[in-house]
Amino acid sequence: MKINTDTIIVDPHPLLRVKSEDVPLPLSKEDYDLAMSLLTYVRESRDPIKAEQEKLKPAVGIAAPQIGINKKIFAVSVDMLDDKDEVETIEYLLVNPKLIAHSKRECALSSGEGCLSIEEIYEGLVYRHERVTFKAFDVLKNQEVVIKESDYIGIVLQHEYDHLLGVLFYDRINKTDPWKEKDNATLID
Ligand code: CO
């Protein structure tokens, strides 16, 4: 399956609002292929030449509901700079993720969030947990994992996890005061 801008559904498509179903493990070939095509999309979307040729909008994550399949699978691929200023790509390909713990403290991206499935611009801070712990089956490791992440990657994981619950990022923006800052939250540039 090849995912591109033509196969990604956009808000207000009703399937973006459905709660996704658990995926049976071990993965069927169909579900494995679906997972891999999600990861391939995020990887290739950040290659400017491929993105242009294959109609891919740049992304750091995508979830199965965004192609109209309400199964609990999402892919994340993020390029981060390590201590030595070298690019390190952090990737997760998660099946049946569950948020099992989180900090009380929150964080938000200072310029707000975007989404492949949302064409309208929604401005405002999207508050999320600063630190999160997920339990999931990671297809890249072929095993059950417990993931602890924070800040930017934590935000990406929570954004994709929300898709599995039928939640979109703008649901979390304060309607009356979109840029309202909170005392117990960190803003990330
Ligand atoms: Co999204």
Coordinates of C-alpha atoms and ligand atoms in Angstrom, one line a residue:
M1 CA 0.0 0.0 0.0
K2 CA 1.4 3.4 -1.0
I3 CA 0.3 6.3 1.1
N4 CA 0.3 9.8 -0.3
T5 CA -1.7 13.0 -0.1
D6 CA -4.5 11.4 -2.2
T7 CA -5.0 8.5 0.3
I8 CA -4.9 10.6 3.5
I9 CA -8.3 11.6 4.7
V10 CA -9.0 15.1 6.0
D11 CA -11.1 16.7 8.7
P12 CA -14.2 16.6 8.9
H13 CA -14.1 13.0 7.6
P14 CA -16.0 10.9 10.1
L15 CA -13.4 8.1 10.3
L16 CA -11.1 10.6 12.0
R17 CA -13.5 10.7 14.9
V18 CA -13.8 6.9 15.5
K19 CA -12.1 5.1 18.3
S20 CA -9.7 2.6 16.8
E21 CA -9.7 -1.1 17.5
D22 CA -7.1 -3.3 19.0
V23 CA -4.9 -5.2 16.5
P24 CA -4.4 -8.9 17.0
L25 CA -0.9 -10.1 17.8
P26 CA 1.2 -11.6 16.3
L27 CA 0.5 -9.2 13.4
S28 CA -1.1 -10.5 10.3
K29 CA 0.7 -9.9 7.1
E30 CA -1.9 -7.3 6.2
D31 CA -1.4 -5.4 9.5
Y32 CA 2.4 -5.6 9.3
D33 CA 2.3 -4.2 5.7
L34 CA 0.0 -1.4 6.9
A35 CA 2.4 -0.5 9.7
M36 CA 5.3 -0.5 7.4
S37 CA 3.6 1.7 4.9
L38 CA 2.8 4.3 7.6
L39 CA 6.5 4.3 8.6
T40 CA 7.6 4.6 5.0
Y41 CA 5.3 7.6 4.5
V42 CA 6.9 9.5 7.4
R43 CA 10.4 8.6 6.4
E44 CA 10.0 9.5 2.8
S45 CA 7.9 12.6 3.5
R46 CA 11.0 14.4 4.9
D47 CA 13.1 13.7 1.7
P48 CA 12.3 16.8 -0.4
I49 CA 12.8 15.0 -3.7
K50 CA 10.6 12.0 -2.9
A51 CA 8.0 14.3 -1.3
E52 CA 7.7 16.2 -4.5
Q53 CA 7.7 13.2 -6.8
E54 CA 5.3 11.1 -4.7
K55 CA 3.0 13.9 -3.4
L56 CA 3.9 13.5 0.3
K57 CA 3.4 16.3 2.8
P58 CA 6.3 16.4 5.4
A59 CA 5.4 14.8 8.7
V60 CA 6.9 13.4 11.8
G61 CA 4.1 11.0 12.5
I62 CA 1.0 9.3 11.0
A63 CA -1.7 7.1 12.4
A64 CA -3.8 4.4 10.6
P65 CA -7.1 6.3 11.0
Q66 CA -5.6 9.0 8.8
I67 CA -5.9 6.7 5.9
G68 CA -9.3 5.6 7.0
I69 CA -8.3 2.4 8.8
N70 CA -9.4 2.5 12.4
K71 CA -6.8 0.2 13.9
K72 CA -4.4 1.1 16.7
I73 CA -1.2 1.6 14.8
F74 CA 0.9 4.7 14.3
A75 CA 4.4 5.6 13.1
V76 CA 6.8 8.3 14.3
S77 CA 10.1 9.3 12.8
V78 CA 11.8 12.4 14.1
D79 CA 15.2 13.8 13.4
M80 CA 16.8 15.1 16.6
L81 CA 20.2 16.7 17.2
D82 CA 22.2 14.8 19.8
D83 CA 24.7 16.3 22.3
K84 CA 27.4 16.3 19.5
D85 CA 25.0 18.2 17.2
E86 CA 24.7 15.1 15.0
V87 CA 21.3 14.1 13.6
E88 CA 19.8 11.1 15.3
T89 CA 16.5 9.7 13.9
I90 CA 14.2 8.4 16.6
E91 CA 11.5 6.0 15.3
Y92 CA 8.6 4.2 16.8
L93 CA 6.1 1.9 15.0
L94 CA 3.6 1.1 17.6
V95 CA 0.7 -1.3 17.8
N96 CA -2.0 -1.1 20.6
P97 CA -0.2 1.7 22.5
K98 CA -1.5 2.5 26.0
L99 CA -0.6 5.6 27.9
I100 CA 0.3 4.1 31.3
A101 CA 1.8 7.0 33.2
H102 CA 2.4 10.7 32.8
S103 CA 3.7 13.8 34.6
K104 CA 1.4 16.4 36.1
R105 CA 3.5 19.0 34.5
E106 CA 2.5 19.9 30.9
C107 CA 4.2 21.3 27.8
A108 CA 3.2 22.7 24.5
L109 CA 4.9 23.7 21.2
S110 CA 5.2 27.5 21.3
S111 CA 3.9 27.8 17.7
G112 CA 1.1 25.2 18.0
E113 CA 0.6 22.0 16.2
G114 CA -0.3 20.9 12.7
C115 CA -1.7 17.7 11.2
L116 CA -1.7 15.9 7.8
S117 CA -5.4 15.5 8.2
I118 CA -6.3 19.1 9.0
E119 CA -6.2 21.6 6.2
E120 CA -7.6 24.5 8.1
I121 CA -5.3 26.5 10.3
Y122 CA -6.0 26.2 14.0
E123 CA -3.8 28.5 16.0
G124 CA -3.1 28.1 19.7
L125 CA -1.2 26.1 22.4
V126 CA -1.9 22.4 22.6
Y127 CA -1.1 21.4 26.1
R128 CA 0.1 17.9 26.6
H129 CA 1.9 15.9 29.4
E130 CA 5.5 16.8 29.6
R131 CA 6.6 13.2 30.3
V132 CA 4.8 10.1 29.2
T133 CA 5.1 6.4 29.5
F134 CA 3.6 4.2 26.9
K135 CA 3.3 0.5 26.7
A136 CA 2.9 -1.0 23.2
F137 CA 4.1 -3.6 20.7
D138 CA 6.9 -2.0 18.7
V139 CA 7.0 -3.5 15.2
L140 CA 10.6 -2.2 14.7
K141 CA 11.8 -4.1 17.7
N142 CA 9.3 -7.0 17.2
Q143 CA 8.5 -7.0 20.9
E144 CA 6.4 -5.4 23.7
V145 CA 8.1 -2.2 24.9
V146 CA 7.7 0.4 27.6
I147 CA 8.6 3.8 26.2
K148 CA 9.5 6.8 28.3
E149 CA 9.6 10.1 26.4
S150 CA 9.3 13.8 27.1
D151 CA 9.0 17.2 25.5
Y152 CA 9.0 17.2 21.6
I153 CA 8.9 13.4 21.1
G154 CA 6.4 13.0 23.9
I155 CA 4.2 15.6 22.1
V156 CA 4.4 13.7 18.8
L157 CA 3.6 10.4 20.5
Q158 CA 0.6 12.0 22.2
H159 CA -0.6 13.6 19.0
E160 CA -0.6 10.3 17.2
Y161 CA -2.1 8.4 20.2
D162 CA -5.0 11.0 20.1
H163 CA -5.8 9.9 16.5
L164 CA -6.4 6.4 17.8
L165 CA -9.0 7.9 20.2
G166 CA -10.7 10.0 17.6
V167 CA -9.2 13.2 19.1
L168 CA -7.7 16.0 16.9
F169 CA -5.2 18.6 18.2
Y170 CA -7.5 21.6 17.9
D171 CA -9.9 19.9 20.4
R172 CA -7.3 20.7 23.0
I173 CA -6.9 24.4 22.2
N174 CA -8.5 26.8 24.7
K175 CA -11.4 28.2 22.7
T176 CA -11.6 31.6 24.4
D177 CA -7.9 32.3 24.8
P178 CA -5.9 30.0 22.4
W179 CA -2.4 31.3 23.4
K180 CA -3.1 31.4 27.2
E181 CA 0.0 30.4 29.1
K182 CA -0.1 28.1 32.1
D183 CA 2.1 28.2 35.2
N184 CA 2.8 24.5 35.3
A185 CA 3.7 24.1 31.7
T186 CA 6.9 24.5 29.6
L187 CA 6.8 26.0 26.1
I188 CA 9.0 24.3 23.5
D189 CA 10.4 26.2 20.5
Ligands
CO1 CO -2.3 14.3 13.1

